[in-house]
Amino acid sequence: AQSVSQHNHHVILSEAASLELGCNYSYGGTVNLFWYVQYPGQHLQLLLKYFSGDPLVKGIKGFEAEFIKSKFSFNLRKPSVQWSDTAEYFCAVKVNTDKLIFGTGTRLQVFP
Amino acid sequence: SQTIHQWPATLVQPVGSPLSLECTVEGTSNPNLYWYRQAAGRGLQLLFYSVGIGQISSEVPQNLSASRPQDRQFILSSKKLLLSDSGFYLCAWSVLRGGNTIYFGEGSWLTVV
């Protein structure tokens, strides 16, 4: 069965530190990849997505993610985090059957 | 523009009681519809998804069920709630087919006591 793994359950950083959140999926076919973010008390919202083309995608608020097909990975990065980036981050994979499968999420805390 | 609404927003139900959460989408037709549950430490778990009226795919065997009586209506139900059913339930939609963004409703907090 398809699955999405996020290896970092809880990440604590200081402001200006660099961020990388891991995401791996298990599915051999064509996938679309997403990162969603949920700020405290708010709805889930799309951060960035990959459908095809350039495997390095840029999203809102300075986030980017790189799709490495050979590694089945779609890691999220940001060179310098801010306190306002404190949130829970979810990686998601959409497979051919229109199922959108989420990882378990990574809670990011950024301290000033 | 498209909107998605789900209700009730908060629900406290005793063990063994029934459940009905409703979700409707406006401004689009023939959407994919989803029910997710977000439980502490377990992320977002896909429960059901539907690509059309009466077409329901179940991802997790449990005492919940889903129905899609109309194109833009998706209902999550249970005949007898368990304590473990407590959680935050999210309805979502996306355009049918393709790698399109999924949009979430406001969520429903269910506490089973």
PDB file of C-alpha atoms in Angstrom:
ATOM      1  CA  ALA A   1       0.000   0.000   0.000  1.00  0.00           C
ATOM      2  CA  GLN A   2       1.076   3.557  -0.605  1.00  0.00           C
ATOM      3  CA  SER A   3       2.521   5.432   2.334  1.00  0.00           C
ATOM      4  CA  VAL A   4       4.260   8.658   3.209  1.00  0.00           C
ATOM      5  CA  SER A   5       6.932   8.895   5.887  1.00  0.00           C
ATOM      6  CA  GLN A   6       8.037  12.022   7.652  1.00  0.00           C
ATOM      7  CA  HIS A   7      11.021  11.144   9.763  1.00  0.00           C
ATOM      8  CA  ASN A   8      11.146  14.278  11.884  1.00  0.00           C
ATOM      9  CA  HIS A   9       8.242  14.367  14.279  1.00  0.00           C
ATOM     10  CA  HIS A  10       9.308  17.430  16.212  1.00  0.00           C
ATOM     11  CA  VAL A  11      11.927  19.975  15.203  1.00  0.00           C
ATOM     12  CA  ILE A  12      13.094  22.886  17.332  1.00  0.00           C
ATOM     13  CA  LEU A  13      15.160  25.639  15.786  1.00  0.00           C
ATOM     14  CA  SER A  14      16.330  29.120  16.528  1.00  0.00           C
ATOM     15  CA  GLU A  15      15.458  31.951  14.196  1.00  0.00           C
ATOM     16  CA  ALA A  16      17.742  32.218  11.155  1.00  0.00           C
ATOM     17  CA  ALA A  17      18.646  28.535  11.318  1.00  0.00           C
ATOM     18  CA  SER A  18      18.247  26.456   8.173  1.00  0.00           C
ATOM     19  CA  LEU A  19      15.455  23.936   7.916  1.00  0.00           C
ATOM     20  CA  GLU A  20      15.129  20.634   6.130  1.00  0.00           C
ATOM     21  CA  LEU A  21      12.170  18.330   6.731  1.00  0.00           C
ATOM     22  CA  GLY A  22      12.331  14.867   5.279  1.00  0.00           C
ATOM     23  CA  CYS A  23       9.562  13.186   3.307  1.00  0.00           C
ATOM     24  CA  ASN A  24       9.687   9.801   1.623  1.00  0.00           C
ATOM     25  CA  TYR A  25       6.907   7.965  -0.124  1.00  0.00           C
ATOM     26  CA  SER A  26       6.331   4.457  -1.311  1.00  0.00           C
ATOM     27  CA  TYR A  27       4.654   4.229  -4.691  1.00  0.00           C
ATOM     28  CA  GLY A  28       6.117   3.143  -7.975  1.00  0.00           C
ATOM     29  CA  GLY A  29       3.891   5.074 -10.333  1.00  0.00           C
ATOM     30  CA  THR A  30       3.318   8.694 -11.217  1.00  0.00           C
ATOM     31  CA  VAL A  31       2.829  10.932  -8.220  1.00  0.00           C
ATOM     32  CA  ASN A  32       2.041  14.516  -7.446  1.00  0.00           C
ATOM     33  CA  LEU A  33       3.699  15.832  -4.315  1.00  0.00           C
ATOM     34  CA  PHE A  34       2.593  18.459  -1.852  1.00  0.00           C
ATOM     35  CA  TRP A  35       3.622  20.158   1.325  1.00  0.00           C
ATOM     36  CA  TYR A  36       0.854  21.590   3.497  1.00  0.00           C
ATOM     37  CA  VAL A  37       1.238  23.755   6.559  1.00  0.00           C
ATOM     38  CA  GLN A  38      -1.053  24.232   9.517  1.00  0.00           C
ATOM     39  CA  TYR A  39      -0.345  27.280  11.647  1.00  0.00           C
ATOM     40  CA  PRO A  40      -1.652  27.206  15.208  1.00  0.00           C
ATOM     41  CA  GLY A  41      -5.410  27.592  15.208  1.00  0.00           C
ATOM     42  CA  GLN A  42      -5.663  27.779  11.438  1.00  0.00           C
ATOM     43  CA  HIS A  43      -6.699  25.530   8.562  1.00  0.00           C
ATOM     44  CA  LEU A  44      -4.387  23.467   6.489  1.00  0.00           C
ATOM     45  CA  GLN A  45      -3.030  25.405   3.573  1.00  0.00           C
ATOM     46  CA  LEU A  46      -0.889  24.572   0.598  1.00  0.00           C
ATOM     47  CA  LEU A  47       2.776  25.489   0.861  1.00  0.00           C
ATOM     48  CA  LEU A  48       4.010  24.137  -2.464  1.00  0.00           C
ATOM     49  CA  LYS A  49       3.415  21.356  -4.961  1.00  0.00           C
ATOM     50  CA  TYR A  50       5.188  19.359  -7.620  1.00  0.00           C
ATOM     51  CA  PHE A  51       3.443  17.993 -10.692  1.00  0.00           C
ATOM     52  CA  SER A  52       6.138  17.705 -13.335  1.00  0.00           C
ATOM     53  CA  GLY A  53       9.140  19.506 -14.796  1.00  0.00           C
ATOM     54  CA  ASP A  54      11.795  21.137 -12.654  1.00  0.00           C
ATOM     55  CA  PRO A  55      12.187  18.935  -9.575  1.00  0.00           C
ATOM     56  CA  LEU A  56      13.080  21.955  -7.461  1.00  0.00           C
ATOM     57  CA  VAL A  57       9.871  23.784  -6.639  1.00  0.00           C
ATOM     58  CA  LYS A  58       9.478  27.037  -4.808  1.00  0.00           C
ATOM     59  CA  GLY A  59       6.531  27.829  -2.606  1.00  0.00           C
ATOM     60  CA  ILE A  60       5.283  30.623  -0.457  1.00  0.00           C
ATOM     61  CA  LYS A  61       7.222  32.277   2.343  1.00  0.00           C
ATOM     62  CA  GLY A  62      10.633  31.252   1.049  1.00  0.00           C
ATOM     63  CA  PHE A  63      10.067  27.512   1.213  1.00  0.00           C
ATOM     64  CA  GLU A  64      11.283  25.131  -1.450  1.00  0.00           C
ATOM     65  CA  ALA A  65      11.268  21.393  -1.970  1.00  0.00           C
ATOM     66  CA  GLU A  66      13.225  19.042  -4.170  1.00  0.00           C
ATOM     67  CA  PHE A  67      11.775  15.943  -5.762  1.00  0.00           C
ATOM     68  CA  ILE A  68      14.374  13.179  -6.069  1.00  0.00           C
ATOM     69  CA  LYS A  69      12.674  10.378  -7.930  1.00  0.00           C
ATOM     70  CA  SER A  70      15.427   7.831  -7.363  1.00  0.00           C
ATOM     71  CA  LYS A  71      15.128   8.327  -3.623  1.00  0.00           C
ATOM     72  CA  PHE A  72      11.328   8.645  -3.544  1.00  0.00           C
ATOM     73  CA  SER A  73      11.846  11.815  -1.575  1.00  0.00           C
ATOM     74  CA  PHE A  74      10.408  15.319  -1.481  1.00  0.00           C
ATOM     75  CA  ASN A  75      12.226  17.188   1.267  1.00  0.00           C
ATOM     76  CA  LEU A  76      11.169  20.657   2.348  1.00  0.00           C
ATOM     77  CA  ARG A  77      13.787  23.332   2.903  1.00  0.00           C
ATOM     78  CA  LYS A  78      14.099  26.903   4.009  1.00  0.00           C
ATOM     79  CA  PRO A  79      17.475  28.612   4.362  1.00  0.00           C
ATOM     80  CA  SER A  80      16.513  30.839   7.286  1.00  0.00           C
ATOM     81  CA  VAL A  81      13.447  30.199   9.443  1.00  0.00           C
ATOM     82  CA  GLN A  82      11.421  32.789  11.294  1.00  0.00           C
ATOM     83  CA  TRP A  83       9.406  32.594  14.469  1.00  0.00           C
ATOM     84  CA  SER A  84       6.262  32.823  12.316  1.00  0.00           C
ATOM     85  CA  ASP A  85       7.179  29.516  10.672  1.00  0.00           C
ATOM     86  CA  THR A  86       6.160  27.717  13.844  1.00  0.00           C
ATOM     87  CA  ALA A  87       3.540  25.272  12.607  1.00  0.00           C
ATOM     88  CA  GLU A  88       2.880  21.688  11.710  1.00  0.00           C
ATOM     89  CA  TYR A  89       4.029  20.597   8.270  1.00  0.00           C
ATOM     90  CA  PHE A  90       2.520  17.764   6.297  1.00  0.00           C
ATOM     91  CA  CYS A  91       3.927  16.057   3.251  1.00  0.00           C
ATOM     92  CA  ALA A  92       1.342  14.521   0.925  1.00  0.00           C
ATOM     93  CA  VAL A  93       1.373  12.348  -2.152  1.00  0.00           C
ATOM     94  CA  LYS A  94      -1.388  12.063  -4.707  1.00  0.00           C
ATOM     95  CA  VAL A  95      -1.387   8.829  -6.652  1.00  0.00           C
ATOM     96  CA  ASN A  96      -3.151   7.918  -9.868  1.00  0.00           C
ATOM     97  CA  THR A  97      -6.351   6.984  -8.151  1.00  0.00           C
ATOM     98  CA  ASP A  98      -6.815  10.517  -6.859  1.00  0.00           C
ATOM     99  CA  LYS A  99      -6.036   9.507  -3.321  1.00  0.00           C
ATOM    100  CA  LEU A 100      -4.143  12.107  -1.373  1.00  0.00           C
ATOM    101  CA  ILE A 101      -2.093  10.445   1.319  1.00  0.00           C
ATOM    102  CA  PHE A 102      -0.516  12.448   4.107  1.00  0.00           C
ATOM    103  CA  GLY A 103       2.457  11.838   6.280  1.00  0.00           C
ATOM    104  CA  THR A 104       2.142  11.993  10.052  1.00  0.00           C
ATOM    105  CA  GLY A 105       3.349  15.575  10.141  1.00  0.00           C
ATOM    106  CA  THR A 106       6.316  17.406  11.596  1.00  0.00           C
ATOM    107  CA  ARG A 107       5.854  19.931  14.328  1.00  0.00           C
ATOM    108  CA  LEU A 108       8.254  22.834  13.927  1.00  0.00           C
ATOM    109  CA  GLN A 109       8.965  25.219  16.774  1.00  0.00           C
ATOM    110  CA  VAL A 110      11.083  28.264  16.089  1.00  0.00           C
ATOM    111  CA  PHE A 111      12.409  30.265  19.000  1.00  0.00           C
ATOM    112  CA  PRO A 112      13.453  33.905  18.673  1.00  0.00           C
TER     113      PRO A 112
ATOM    114  CA  SER B   1     -15.398  30.924  -6.044  1.00  0.00           C
ATOM    115  CA  GLN B   2     -15.474  27.518  -4.485  1.00  0.00           C
ATOM    116  CA  THR B   3     -16.221  27.026  -0.817  1.00  0.00           C
ATOM    117  CA  ILE B   4     -16.392  24.036   1.457  1.00  0.00           C
ATOM    118  CA  HIS B   5     -18.309  23.836   4.685  1.00  0.00           C
ATOM    119  CA  GLN B   6     -18.584  21.132   7.259  1.00  0.00           C
ATOM    120  CA  TRP B   7     -20.638  20.904  10.427  1.00  0.00           C
ATOM    121  CA  PRO B   8     -20.988  20.681  13.279  1.00  0.00           C
ATOM    122  CA  ALA B   9     -17.738  22.368  14.275  1.00  0.00           C
ATOM    123  CA  THR B  10     -17.698  20.775  17.707  1.00  0.00           C
ATOM    124  CA  LEU B  11     -19.414  17.666  18.957  1.00  0.00           C
ATOM    125  CA  VAL B  12     -19.388  15.804  22.258  1.00  0.00           C
ATOM    126  CA  GLN B  13     -21.011  12.413  22.044  1.00  0.00           C
ATOM    127  CA  PRO B  14     -21.310   9.485  24.463  1.00  0.00           C
ATOM    128  CA  VAL B  15     -19.840   6.108  23.620  1.00  0.00           C
ATOM    129  CA  GLY B  16     -22.294   4.036  21.625  1.00  0.00           C
ATOM    130  CA  SER B  17     -24.178   6.984  20.182  1.00  0.00           C
ATOM    131  CA  PRO B  18     -24.476   7.623  16.424  1.00  0.00           C
ATOM    132  CA  LEU B  19     -22.534  10.203  14.454  1.00  0.00           C
ATOM    133  CA  SER B  20     -23.246  12.299  11.419  1.00  0.00           C
ATOM    134  CA  LEU B  21     -20.822  14.893  10.082  1.00  0.00           C
ATOM    135  CA  GLU B  22     -21.832  16.734   6.939  1.00  0.00           C
ATOM    136  CA  CYS B  23     -19.774  18.455   4.308  1.00  0.00           C
ATOM    137  CA  THR B  24     -20.871  20.432   1.290  1.00  0.00           C
ATOM    138  CA  VAL B  25     -18.928  22.055  -1.518  1.00  0.00           C
ATOM    139  CA  GLU B  26     -20.164  25.027  -3.489  1.00  0.00           C
ATOM    140  CA  GLY B  27     -18.984  26.554  -6.725  1.00  0.00           C
ATOM    141  CA  THR B  28     -17.741  23.436  -8.454  1.00  0.00           C
ATOM    142  CA  SER B  29     -19.182  20.251  -9.877  1.00  0.00           C
ATOM    143  CA  ASN B  30     -18.118  16.628  -9.743  1.00  0.00           C
ATOM    144  CA  PRO B  31     -15.334  17.165  -7.225  1.00  0.00           C
ATOM    145  CA  ASN B  32     -13.282  14.507  -5.503  1.00  0.00           C
ATOM    146  CA  LEU B  33     -14.321  14.469  -1.863  1.00  0.00           C
ATOM    147  CA  TYR B  34     -12.337  13.267   1.118  1.00  0.00           C
ATOM    148  CA  TRP B  35     -12.707  12.641   4.829  1.00  0.00           C
ATOM    149  CA  TYR B  36      -9.567  12.792   6.942  1.00  0.00           C
ATOM    150  CA  ARG B  37      -8.999  12.418  10.642  1.00  0.00           C
ATOM    151  CA  GLN B  38      -6.264  14.273  12.432  1.00  0.00           C
ATOM    152  CA  ALA B  39      -5.372  12.660  15.743  1.00  0.00           C
ATOM    153  CA  ALA B  40      -2.591  13.767  18.029  1.00  0.00           C
ATOM    154  CA  GLY B  41       0.721  12.279  16.975  1.00  0.00           C
ATOM    155  CA  ARG B  42      -0.771  10.504  13.992  1.00  0.00           C
ATOM    156  CA  GLY B  43      -1.003  13.232  11.406  1.00  0.00           C
ATOM    157  CA  LEU B  44      -3.707  13.200   8.790  1.00  0.00           C
ATOM    158  CA  GLN B  45      -5.276   9.848   8.160  1.00  0.00           C
ATOM    159  CA  LEU B  46      -7.330   9.354   5.016  1.00  0.00           C
ATOM    160  CA  LEU B  47     -10.611   7.688   5.947  1.00  0.00           C
ATOM    161  CA  PHE B  48     -12.712   7.822   2.790  1.00  0.00           C
ATOM    162  CA  TYR B  49     -12.612   9.359  -0.637  1.00  0.00           C
ATOM    163  CA  SER B  50     -15.158   9.620  -3.392  1.00  0.00           C
ATOM    164  CA  VAL B  51     -14.829  10.350  -7.087  1.00  0.00           C
ATOM    165  CA  GLY B  52     -18.559  10.482  -7.748  1.00  0.00           C
ATOM    166  CA  ILE B  53     -22.078  10.064  -6.366  1.00  0.00           C
ATOM    167  CA  GLY B  54     -22.399   6.757  -4.582  1.00  0.00           C
ATOM    168  CA  GLN B  55     -18.717   5.913  -5.135  1.00  0.00           C
ATOM    169  CA  ILE B  56     -16.934   5.557  -1.832  1.00  0.00           C
ATOM    170  CA  SER B  57     -13.487   4.133  -1.216  1.00  0.00           C
ATOM    171  CA  SER B  58     -12.624   3.183   2.331  1.00  0.00           C
ATOM    172  CA  GLU B  59      -9.038   3.388   3.430  1.00  0.00           C
ATOM    173  CA  VAL B  60      -9.247   2.319   7.038  1.00  0.00           C
ATOM    174  CA  PRO B  61     -11.456  -0.509   8.314  1.00  0.00           C
ATOM    175  CA  GLN B  62     -13.360   0.783  11.307  1.00  0.00           C
ATOM    176  CA  ASN B  63     -16.820   1.557  12.543  1.00  0.00           C
ATOM    177  CA  LEU B  64     -17.169   4.669  10.413  1.00  0.00           C
ATOM    178  CA  SER B  65     -18.890   4.917   7.061  1.00  0.00           C
ATOM    179  CA  ALA B  66     -19.295   7.572   4.406  1.00  0.00           C
ATOM    180  CA  SER B  67     -21.959   8.387   1.880  1.00  0.00           C
ATOM    181  CA  ARG B  68     -22.288  10.750  -1.039  1.00  0.00           C
ATOM    182  CA  PRO B  69     -25.980  11.214  -1.711  1.00  0.00           C
ATOM    183  CA  GLN B  70     -25.457  14.251  -3.920  1.00  0.00           C
ATOM    184  CA  ASP B  71     -22.620  15.479  -6.098  1.00  0.00           C
ATOM    185  CA  ARG B  72     -21.353  18.027  -3.618  1.00  0.00           C
ATOM    186  CA  GLN B  73     -22.381  16.449  -0.326  1.00  0.00           C
ATOM    187  CA  PHE B  74     -20.269  14.053   1.685  1.00  0.00           C
ATOM    188  CA  ILE B  75     -21.419  12.571   4.984  1.00  0.00           C
ATOM    189  CA  LEU B  76     -19.384  10.751   7.621  1.00  0.00           C
ATOM    190  CA  SER B  77     -21.390   8.469   9.879  1.00  0.00           C
ATOM    191  CA  SER B  78     -21.170   5.939  12.623  1.00  0.00           C
ATOM    192  CA  LYS B  79     -23.844   3.794  14.213  1.00  0.00           C
ATOM    193  CA  LYS B  80     -21.990   3.412  17.500  1.00  0.00           C
ATOM    194  CA  LEU B  81     -19.102   5.635  18.464  1.00  0.00           C
ATOM    195  CA  LEU B  82     -16.032   4.380  20.275  1.00  0.00           C
ATOM    196  CA  LEU B  83     -13.712   6.355  22.524  1.00  0.00           C
ATOM    197  CA  SER B  84     -11.013   5.944  19.896  1.00  0.00           C
ATOM    198  CA  ASP B  85     -13.156   7.832  17.374  1.00  0.00           C
ATOM    199  CA  SER B  86     -12.336  11.106  19.126  1.00  0.00           C
ATOM    200  CA  GLY B  87     -10.358  13.450  16.949  1.00  0.00           C
ATOM    201  CA  PHE B  88     -10.432  16.256  14.462  1.00  0.00           C
ATOM    202  CA  TYR B  89     -12.228  15.385  11.241  1.00  0.00           C
ATOM    203  CA  LEU B  90     -11.536  17.242   8.046  1.00  0.00           C
ATOM    204  CA  CYS B  91     -13.553  17.215   4.856  1.00  0.00           C
ATOM    205  CA  ALA B  92     -11.717  18.179   1.694  1.00  0.00           C
ATOM    206  CA  TRP B  93     -12.246  18.471  -2.025  1.00  0.00           C
ATOM    207  CA  SER B  94     -10.212  18.669  -5.187  1.00  0.00           C
ATOM    208  CA  VAL B  95     -10.918  18.912  -8.862  1.00  0.00           C
ATOM    209  CA  LEU B  96     -11.589  15.483 -10.317  1.00  0.00           C
ATOM    210  CA  ARG B  97      -8.492  13.956 -11.822  1.00  0.00           C
ATOM    211  CA  GLY B  98      -5.047  15.390 -12.139  1.00  0.00           C
ATOM    212  CA  GLY B  99      -2.566  16.728  -9.676  1.00  0.00           C
ATOM    213  CA  ASN B 100      -4.651  19.525  -8.324  1.00  0.00           C
ATOM    214  CA  THR B 101      -4.619  21.132  -4.958  1.00  0.00           C
ATOM    215  CA  ILE B 102      -6.850  19.798  -2.247  1.00  0.00           C
ATOM    216  CA  TYR B 103      -8.884  22.255  -0.206  1.00  0.00           C
ATOM    217  CA  PHE B 104      -9.912  21.628   3.365  1.00  0.00           C
ATOM    218  CA  GLY B 105     -12.976  22.512   5.358  1.00  0.00           C
ATOM    219  CA  GLU B 106     -12.898  24.090   8.774  1.00  0.00           C
ATOM    220  CA  GLY B 107     -12.848  20.775  10.570  1.00  0.00           C
ATOM    221  CA  SER B 108     -15.030  19.170  13.216  1.00  0.00           C
ATOM    222  CA  TRP B 109     -13.839  18.367  16.713  1.00  0.00           C
ATOM    223  CA  LEU B 110     -15.383  15.159  17.973  1.00  0.00           C
ATOM    224  CA  THR B 111     -14.996  14.132  21.574  1.00  0.00           C
ATOM    225  CA  VAL B 112     -16.421  10.775  22.551  1.00  0.00           C
ATOM    226  CA  VAL B 113     -17.014  10.501  26.283  1.00  0.00           C
TER     227      VAL B 113
END
